[in-house]
Coordinates of C-alpha atoms in Angstrom, one line a residue:
X292 CA -9.6 157.7 -10.5
X293 CA -8.5 158.9 -6.9
X294 CA -12.3 156.7 -6.6
X295 CA -10.6 153.1 -7.9
X296 CA -12.5 154.0 -11.1
X297 CA -10.7 152.2 -14.0
X298 CA -13.6 152.0 -17.2
X299 CA -15.2 154.8 -18.8
X300 CA -17.7 155.1 -21.7
X301 CA -16.5 158.5 -23.6
X302 CA -19.4 160.6 -25.7
X303 CA -19.4 164.1 -27.3
X304 CA -22.8 164.1 -26.2
X305 CA -25.8 165.7 -28.0
X306 CA -26.0 169.7 -29.1
X307 CA -28.8 171.9 -27.0
X308 CA -32.1 171.5 -27.8
X309 CA -33.4 174.7 -30.5
X310 CA -35.4 175.3 -27.8
X311 CA -33.5 175.9 -25.8
X312 CA -30.3 177.1 -27.4
X313 CA -31.1 180.9 -26.2
X314 CA -30.0 180.5 -22.6
X315 CA -27.4 178.0 -22.8
X316 CA -24.4 176.4 -24.7
X317 CA -22.8 174.1 -26.2
X318 CA -19.6 174.2 -25.2
X319 CA -17.7 171.9 -27.4
X320 CA -13.5 171.7 -26.4
X321 CA -13.1 168.7 -26.7
X322 CA -14.7 165.6 -28.1
X323 CA -14.8 162.2 -27.6
X324 CA -11.4 161.7 -29.8
X325 CA -9.8 165.0 -28.1
X326 CA -10.3 163.5 -24.9
X327 CA -9.5 159.9 -25.3
X328 CA -6.2 160.8 -26.8
X329 CA -6.4 162.6 -23.6
X330 CA -6.8 160.0 -21.5
X331 CA -4.4 157.4 -23.6
X332 CA -1.7 160.5 -22.2
X333 CA -2.2 159.7 -18.9
X334 CA -2.4 156.1 -19.2
X335 CA 0.9 156.1 -21.4
X336 CA 2.4 159.1 -18.6
X337 CA 0.7 158.1 -14.8
X338 CA -1.3 155.3 -15.0
X339 CA 0.7 152.8 -17.2
X340 CA 1.0 150.2 -13.7
X341 CA -3.2 150.3 -13.8
X342 CA -4.4 152.2 -16.8
X343 CA -8.2 153.4 -17.3
X344 CA -10.0 151.5 -20.0
X345 CA -12.3 153.4 -22.4
X346 CA -14.8 152.7 -25.2
X347 CA -17.3 154.5 -27.4
X348 CA -20.6 155.2 -29.1
X349 CA -21.1 153.6 -31.3
X350 CA -23.7 154.9 -34.1
X351 CA -24.8 152.1 -36.2
X352 CA -28.5 153.3 -37.9
X353 CA -26.2 157.0 -39.2
X354 CA -26.8 156.4 -43.4
X355 CA -23.0 156.5 -44.2
X356 CA -22.3 153.5 -42.5
X357 CA -18.7 153.2 -43.6
X358 CA -18.2 157.0 -42.0
X359 CA -18.9 155.8 -38.8
X360 CA -16.0 152.1 -38.6
X361 CA -13.1 155.4 -39.9
X362 CA -14.9 157.1 -37.2
X363 CA -15.2 154.0 -35.4
X364 CA -11.2 153.5 -36.2
X365 CA -9.7 157.1 -35.0
X366 CA -11.4 155.7 -31.7
X367 CA -9.6 153.3 -31.3
X368 CA -6.3 154.8 -32.1
X369 CA -7.1 156.9 -29.1
X370 CA -7.2 153.8 -27.2
X371 CA -10.6 152.8 -27.2
X372 CA -11.4 148.6 -26.6
X373 CA -15.0 148.8 -26.4
X374 CA -18.2 151.0 -28.3
X375 CA -22.1 151.0 -26.4
X376 CA -24.9 150.7 -28.9
X377 CA -27.9 152.0 -29.1
X378 CA -30.9 149.3 -27.5
X379 CA -31.1 147.0 -30.4
X380 CA -34.9 145.5 -31.6
X381 CA -34.6 145.0 -35.0
X382 CA -32.5 142.6 -37.5
X383 CA -31.6 145.7 -40.0
X384 CA -29.9 146.4 -36.6
X385 CA -27.5 143.6 -35.6
X386 CA -27.4 143.0 -39.2
X387 CA -25.6 146.2 -39.4
X388 CA -23.4 145.6 -36.6
X389 CA -22.0 143.4 -38.3
X390 CA -21.0 144.1 -41.1
X391 CA -19.4 147.3 -38.8
X392 CA -17.9 143.8 -36.9
X393 CA -16.3 142.6 -40.1
X394 CA -14.7 146.0 -41.0
X395 CA -13.4 146.1 -37.9
X396 CA -11.3 144.7 -34.4
X397 CA -13.0 145.4 -31.5
X398 CA -15.8 144.8 -29.3
X399 CA -19.5 146.0 -29.8
X400 CA -21.4 145.6 -26.0
X401 CA -24.8 146.0 -27.0
X402 CA -27.3 147.5 -26.0
X403 CA -30.6 146.1 -24.4
X404 CA -33.8 148.0 -23.3
X405 CA -37.4 146.0 -23.4
X406 CA -40.0 148.3 -24.4
X407 CA -43.1 148.2 -21.0
X408 CA -45.8 149.1 -23.2
X409 CA -47.8 149.7 -26.4
X410 CA -47.2 153.5 -26.4
X411 CA -43.7 152.8 -25.1
X412 CA -43.3 150.9 -28.3
X413 CA -43.9 154.0 -30.0
X414 CA -42.3 156.6 -28.1
X415 CA -39.5 155.5 -28.7
X416 CA -40.1 154.8 -32.5
X417 CA -41.8 158.8 -33.1
X418 CA -39.6 160.5 -30.3
X419 CA -35.7 159.6 -29.8
X420 CA -33.0 159.8 -32.6
X421 CA -31.2 156.8 -33.5
X422 CA -33.0 154.1 -32.7
X423 CA -35.1 152.2 -35.5
X424 CA -38.2 150.2 -33.6
X425 CA -39.8 148.5 -36.7
X426 CA -43.7 148.3 -37.0
X427 CA -43.0 144.8 -36.5
X428 CA -41.9 145.6 -32.7
X429 CA -44.7 147.0 -32.7
X430 CA -47.4 145.4 -33.3
X431 CA -46.8 142.8 -31.3
X432 CA -48.2 145.2 -28.5
X433 CA -52.5 145.6 -27.6
X434 CA -53.7 149.1 -27.0
X435 CA -55.9 146.8 -24.1
X436 CA -53.0 144.7 -23.1
X437 CA -52.4 144.7 -18.8
X438 CA -49.1 146.1 -17.5
X439 CA -48.3 142.2 -17.4
X440 CA -49.1 141.0 -20.4
X441 CA -47.6 144.0 -22.3
X442 CA -44.2 143.3 -19.4
X443 CA -44.4 139.3 -21.3
X444 CA -44.2 140.9 -24.8
X445 CA -41.3 143.1 -24.3
X446 CA -39.0 140.4 -22.3
X447 CA -40.0 137.8 -25.5
X448 CA -38.5 140.6 -27.2
X449 CA -34.7 141.3 -25.7
X450 CA -34.0 138.0 -25.7
X451 CA -34.9 137.0 -28.8
X452 CA -33.2 140.3 -30.4
X453 CA -30.7 138.8 -27.4
X454 CA -30.4 135.6 -29.1
X455 CA -29.9 136.9 -32.8
X456 CA -26.7 138.6 -31.9
X457 CA -24.6 136.7 -30.0
X458 CA -22.3 136.8 -33.0
X459 CA -21.6 139.9 -32.9
X460 CA -21.8 141.0 -29.5
X461 CA -19.1 141.1 -27.7
X462 CA -20.8 141.5 -24.0
X463 CA -23.9 143.2 -23.5
X464 CA -25.5 146.3 -20.8
X465 CA -29.0 146.7 -20.1
X466 CA -31.5 150.0 -19.9
X467 CA -34.0 150.0 -16.9
X468 CA -37.5 150.6 -18.3
X469 CA -39.3 153.1 -15.6
X470 CA -36.7 151.0 -13.2
X471 CA -38.9 147.8 -14.0
X472 CA -35.8 145.8 -12.6
X473 CA -38.4 142.6 -12.9
X474 CA -37.9 142.4 -16.8
X475 CA -34.2 142.6 -16.2
X476 CA -33.7 139.8 -14.2
X477 CA -36.2 138.0 -16.0
X478 CA -34.3 138.9 -19.0
X479 CA -31.4 137.3 -16.9
X480 CA -32.8 134.4 -16.6
X481 CA -34.0 133.6 -20.0
X482 CA -31.3 134.5 -21.7
X483 CA -28.0 131.6 -19.0
X484 CA -31.2 129.3 -20.0
X485 CA -30.8 129.1 -23.1
X486 CA -26.7 129.5 -22.7
X487 CA -26.8 126.1 -21.3
X488 CA -29.2 124.9 -23.5
X489 CA -27.1 125.5 -26.8
X490 CA -23.8 124.5 -24.3
X491 CA -25.0 120.6 -24.3
X492 CA -26.1 120.7 -27.7

């Protein structure tokens, strides 16, 4: 707060991987809702003139989606004003977010992270928990694609996802894959162009 930071993402964090549990201990003195309640108290008692804004993570892929909505509601009651999603790649993800949005009044910031190659797409599908990369996305890549060709596919998919999710997203945040900032710049340019066209129609 003393350094001028007023926006925070509050998450509980992942448990220690099973292979490291002998040497590393998870500490859960605070979980996300507890910390949010503490921040809300700070806003009331100390920061009322310039309050902190904070939000949480949205696990839209949870099997019991209504349980996730109830957890979001607890976070909203603790003062959360926005939620960030994992990277989105499928129409199913968008529909789940649309369902959540219809049940709770809060801002949802959708994650966009372009896939840079066939290998990257497979890794995200098989190794990263909580991210859904459907087969039809992977099928758009080819093992023998050049770097430029694969990047073009990643940009196209990301722009399409942003276009499809426009009615449920209150904004987007971008994750830069392998420091390829040029991909994010191209996605933003294409999203801006689409937005300008839609405004003139």
